[in-house]
Amino acid sequence: DTEVTQTPKHLVMGMTNKKSLKCEQHMGHRAMYWYKQKAKKPPELMFVYSYEKLSINESVPSRFSPECPNSSLLNLHLHALQPEDSALYLCASSHEGARTDTQYFGPGTRLTVL
Amino acid sequence: AQTVTQSQPEMSVQEAETVTLSCTYDTSESDYYLFWYKQPPSRQMILVIRQEAYKQQNATENRFSVNFQKAAKSFSLKISDSQLGDAAMYFCAYLANTGNQFYFGTGTSLTVIP
């Protein structure tokens, strides 16, 4: 099973709203990732969690707040977003160890900020 | 920092024909992974093929094969017997053995002509 699930598929929010994106995997992976992707561009790394600890934060604005409650679940809390934050948000996971490897991606959440 | 270059923003191929997508990368590492991911309009990033740098043999996966030239830092993807379902954006990606951060190319949009 190489499935990463993400909910919701689509999200429309106003600039004053608070919402959360959810990502789940049951492959026993210990590294999980959030990416932001604009149309026709490659994914941009936002955050990396390794063994449920934040290991990489790519200078993401504080209006994005990640959370990793357990090894299978990753959340991205959104607050006071800007229209330019509208994008596809992808979650991924991979094995973590001496040799890191393939990332498996979820289907993404299409976010629109009005 | 590692860089990955895909010099063909768009490519097209006739159904049943063969097409090759180019990718070059720059690294000072000797041990790393290279990947090709496919992202159809449905938006999920799907792993197409993976190559370990220490392996001399080129990876193959059904109709997909790579030409890995380590000295030239080149990693091209060949799609044989192209099908309509192959139409997608293709991203080349680099992963150092000691890290968990992917470096993506800018992508090649492949159109399959019936």
Short mmCIF file of N, CA and C in Angstrom, two decimals, chain A residues 18-93:
data_model
loop_
_atom_site.label_atom_id
_atom_site.label_comp_id
_atom_site.label_asym_id
_atom_site.label_seq_id
_atom_site.Cartn_x
_atom_site.Cartn_y
_atom_site.Cartn_z
N LYS A 18 -9.93 30.53 9.66
CA LYS A 18 -8.95 29.53 10.11
C LYS A 18 -9.42 28.17 9.61
N LYS A 19 -8.53 27.46 8.95
CA LYS A 19 -8.87 26.13 8.44
C LYS A 19 -7.65 25.22 8.62
N SER A 20 -7.86 23.94 8.41
CA SER A 20 -6.76 22.97 8.51
C SER A 20 -6.81 21.98 7.35
N LEU A 21 -5.64 21.62 6.88
CA LEU A 21 -5.49 20.54 5.91
C LEU A 21 -4.97 19.31 6.65
N LYS A 22 -5.44 18.16 6.18
CA LYS A 22 -5.06 16.92 6.85
C LYS A 22 -4.42 15.95 5.87
N CYS A 23 -3.42 15.23 6.36
CA CYS A 23 -2.71 14.23 5.55
C CYS A 23 -2.51 12.99 6.40
N GLU A 24 -2.71 11.83 5.79
CA GLU A 24 -2.57 10.58 6.54
C GLU A 24 -1.88 9.52 5.69
N GLN A 25 -1.01 8.74 6.32
CA GLN A 25 -0.38 7.60 5.64
C GLN A 25 -0.26 6.45 6.63
N HIS A 26 -0.38 5.25 6.10
CA HIS A 26 -0.28 4.04 6.94
C HIS A 26 0.76 3.09 6.37
N MET A 27 1.85 3.67 5.89
CA MET A 27 2.92 2.86 5.32
C MET A 27 4.07 2.70 6.30
N GLY A 28 3.91 3.22 7.51
CA GLY A 28 4.99 3.13 8.48
C GLY A 28 6.12 4.11 8.23
N HIS A 29 5.87 5.08 7.35
CA HIS A 29 6.90 6.09 7.06
C HIS A 29 7.08 7.03 8.24
N ARG A 30 8.34 7.45 8.47
CA ARG A 30 8.59 8.32 9.61
C ARG A 30 8.98 9.73 9.19
N ALA A 31 8.97 10.00 7.90
CA ALA A 31 9.21 11.36 7.40
C ALA A 31 7.98 11.80 6.62
N MET A 32 7.51 13.02 6.91
CA MET A 32 6.35 13.55 6.21
C MET A 32 6.63 14.99 5.81
N TYR A 33 6.02 15.40 4.70
CA TYR A 33 6.37 16.66 4.05
C TYR A 33 5.12 17.43 3.64
N TRP A 34 5.22 18.76 3.70
CA TRP A 34 4.24 19.63 3.06
C TRP A 34 4.94 20.41 1.94
N TYR A 35 4.26 20.44 0.78
CA TYR A 35 4.72 21.20 -0.36
C TYR A 35 3.61 22.15 -0.80
N LYS A 36 4.02 23.25 -1.40
CA LYS A 36 3.10 24.17 -2.07
C LYS A 36 3.43 24.14 -3.55
N GLN A 37 2.40 24.05 -4.38
CA GLN A 37 2.64 23.99 -5.82
C GLN A 37 1.72 24.96 -6.56
N LYS A 38 2.32 25.87 -7.30
CA LYS A 38 1.59 26.76 -8.20
C LYS A 38 1.46 26.06 -9.56
N ALA A 39 0.49 26.54 -10.34
CA ALA A 39 0.21 25.91 -11.64
C ALA A 39 1.45 25.87 -12.54
N LYS A 40 1.68 24.71 -13.11
CA LYS A 40 2.77 24.47 -14.07
C LYS A 40 4.16 24.72 -13.48
N LYS A 41 4.27 24.65 -12.16
CA LYS A 41 5.56 24.81 -11.48
C LYS A 41 5.85 23.56 -10.66
N PRO A 42 7.12 23.33 -10.33
CA PRO A 42 7.41 22.19 -9.45
C PRO A 42 6.96 22.48 -8.02
N PRO A 43 6.78 21.43 -7.24
CA PRO A 43 6.44 21.64 -5.82
C PRO A 43 7.57 22.36 -5.08
N GLU A 44 7.17 23.22 -4.16
CA GLU A 44 8.13 23.92 -3.30
C GLU A 44 8.00 23.37 -1.88
N LEU A 45 9.11 22.93 -1.33
CA LEU A 45 9.08 22.37 0.01
C LEU A 45 8.75 23.44 1.04
N MET A 46 7.83 23.09 1.96
CA MET A 46 7.49 24.00 3.05
C MET A 46 8.06 23.48 4.37
N PHE A 47 7.67 22.25 4.72
CA PHE A 47 8.05 21.68 6.02
C PHE A 47 8.40 20.20 5.85
N VAL A 48 9.30 19.75 6.74
CA VAL A 48 9.62 18.33 6.84
C VAL A 48 9.53 17.92 8.30
N TYR A 49 8.82 16.83 8.54
CA TYR A 49 8.80 16.23 9.87
C TYR A 49 9.53 14.90 9.81
N SER A 50 10.41 14.69 10.77
CA SER A 50 11.15 13.45 10.87
C SER A 50 10.92 12.89 12.27
N TYR A 51 10.38 11.70 12.35
CA TYR A 51 10.03 11.10 13.64
C TYR A 51 9.23 12.08 14.49
N GLU A 52 8.24 12.66 13.84
CA GLU A 52 7.25 13.56 14.47
C GLU A 52 7.85 14.86 14.99
N LYS A 53 9.06 15.15 14.60
CA LYS A 53 9.69 16.43 14.99
C LYS A 53 9.95 17.25 13.73
N LEU A 54 9.71 18.54 13.83
CA LEU A 54 9.94 19.42 12.69
C LEU A 54 11.44 19.52 12.43
N SER A 55 11.86 19.10 11.24
CA SER A 55 13.29 19.12 10.95
C SER A 55 13.66 20.18 9.93
N ILE A 56 12.73 20.55 9.07
CA ILE A 56 12.98 21.59 8.08
C ILE A 56 11.77 22.52 8.01
N ASN A 57 12.05 23.81 8.07
CA ASN A 57 11.03 24.84 7.85
C ASN A 57 11.65 25.80 6.86
N GLU A 58 11.14 25.79 5.63
CA GLU A 58 11.76 26.57 4.57
C GLU A 58 11.30 28.03 4.60
N SER A 59 11.50 28.68 5.75
CA SER A 59 11.16 30.10 5.87
C SER A 59 9.72 30.39 5.46
N VAL A 60 8.84 29.53 5.93
CA VAL A 60 7.42 29.69 5.59
C VAL A 60 6.79 30.70 6.54
N PRO A 61 5.92 31.58 6.03
CA PRO A 61 5.26 32.58 6.92
C PRO A 61 4.49 31.90 8.05
N SER A 62 4.39 32.59 9.16
CA SER A 62 3.77 32.00 10.35
C SER A 62 2.27 31.78 10.20
N ARG A 63 1.67 32.29 9.15
CA ARG A 63 0.25 32.01 8.93
C ARG A 63 0.02 30.55 8.54
N PHE A 64 1.10 29.84 8.24
CA PHE A 64 1.05 28.39 8.04
C PHE A 64 1.68 27.73 9.26
N SER A 65 0.94 26.84 9.89
CA SER A 65 1.43 26.21 11.11
C SER A 65 1.28 24.69 10.99
N PRO A 66 2.39 23.96 10.88
CA PRO A 66 2.29 22.51 10.76
C PRO A 66 2.17 21.83 12.12
N GLU A 67 1.62 20.63 12.07
CA GLU A 67 1.50 19.84 13.28
C GLU A 67 1.57 18.37 12.92
N CYS A 68 2.29 17.59 13.71
CA CYS A 68 2.39 16.16 13.46
C CYS A 68 1.98 15.43 14.74
N PRO A 69 0.69 15.14 14.92
CA PRO A 69 0.20 14.55 16.17
C PRO A 69 0.73 13.13 16.42
N ASN A 70 0.95 12.39 15.35
CA ASN A 70 1.53 11.05 15.48
C ASN A 70 2.20 10.67 14.17
N SER A 71 2.77 9.51 14.11
CA SER A 71 3.61 9.15 12.96
C SER A 71 2.82 8.97 11.68
N SER A 72 1.49 8.88 11.77
CA SER A 72 0.67 8.64 10.58
C SER A 72 -0.03 9.89 10.08
N LEU A 73 -0.02 10.93 10.86
CA LEU A 73 -0.89 12.08 10.61
C LEU A 73 -0.09 13.37 10.55
N LEU A 74 -0.44 14.20 9.58
CA LEU A 74 0.21 15.51 9.45
C LEU A 74 -0.87 16.53 9.14
N ASN A 75 -0.87 17.62 9.87
CA ASN A 75 -1.84 18.69 9.64
C ASN A 75 -1.11 19.97 9.23
N LEU A 76 -1.83 20.82 8.52
CA LEU A 76 -1.34 22.15 8.21
C LEU A 76 -2.45 23.13 8.55
N HIS A 77 -2.21 23.93 9.60
CA HIS A 77 -3.20 24.89 10.06
C HIS A 77 -2.98 26.22 9.35
N LEU A 78 -4.09 26.78 8.87
CA LEU A 78 -4.04 27.98 8.05
C LEU A 78 -4.79 29.11 8.75
N HIS A 79 -4.19 30.28 8.77
CA HIS A 79 -4.83 31.42 9.43
C HIS A 79 -4.38 32.72 8.78
N ALA A 80 -5.36 33.57 8.48
CA ALA A 80 -5.07 34.90 7.92
C ALA A 80 -4.25 34.80 6.64
N LEU A 81 -4.68 33.91 5.75
CA LEU A 81 -3.94 33.73 4.51
C LEU A 81 -4.18 34.88 3.54
N GLN A 82 -3.32 34.97 2.56
CA GLN A 82 -3.39 35.98 1.52
C GLN A 82 -3.80 35.33 0.20
N PRO A 83 -4.36 36.10 -0.72
CA PRO A 83 -4.74 35.51 -2.02
C PRO A 83 -3.58 34.80 -2.73
N GLU A 84 -2.36 35.28 -2.53
CA GLU A 84 -1.22 34.64 -3.19
C GLU A 84 -0.88 33.27 -2.60
N ASP A 85 -1.54 32.92 -1.51
CA ASP A 85 -1.36 31.58 -0.93
C ASP A 85 -2.21 30.53 -1.64
N SER A 86 -3.07 30.97 -2.54
CA SER A 86 -3.87 30.03 -3.32
C SER A 86 -2.94 29.15 -4.14
N ALA A 87 -3.11 27.85 -4.00
CA ALA A 87 -2.21 26.89 -4.64
C ALA A 87 -2.69 25.48 -4.36
N LEU A 88 -1.98 24.52 -4.91
CA LEU A 88 -2.19 23.10 -4.58
C LEU A 88 -1.22 22.76 -3.46
N TYR A 89 -1.74 22.20 -2.37
CA TYR A 89 -0.89 21.82 -1.26
C TYR A 89 -0.78 20.29 -1.25
N LEU A 90 0.45 19.85 -1.38
CA LEU A 90 0.73 18.42 -1.47
C LEU A 90 1.39 17.93 -0.20
N CYS A 91 0.98 16.77 0.22
CA CYS A 91 1.63 16.08 1.34
C CYS A 91 2.38 14.88 0.76
N ALA A 92 3.48 14.52 1.38
CA ALA A 92 4.23 13.34 0.95
C ALA A 92 4.81 12.65 2.17
N SER A 93 5.19 11.39 2.00
CA SER A 93 5.86 10.68 3.08
C SER A 93 6.94 9.79 2.51
#
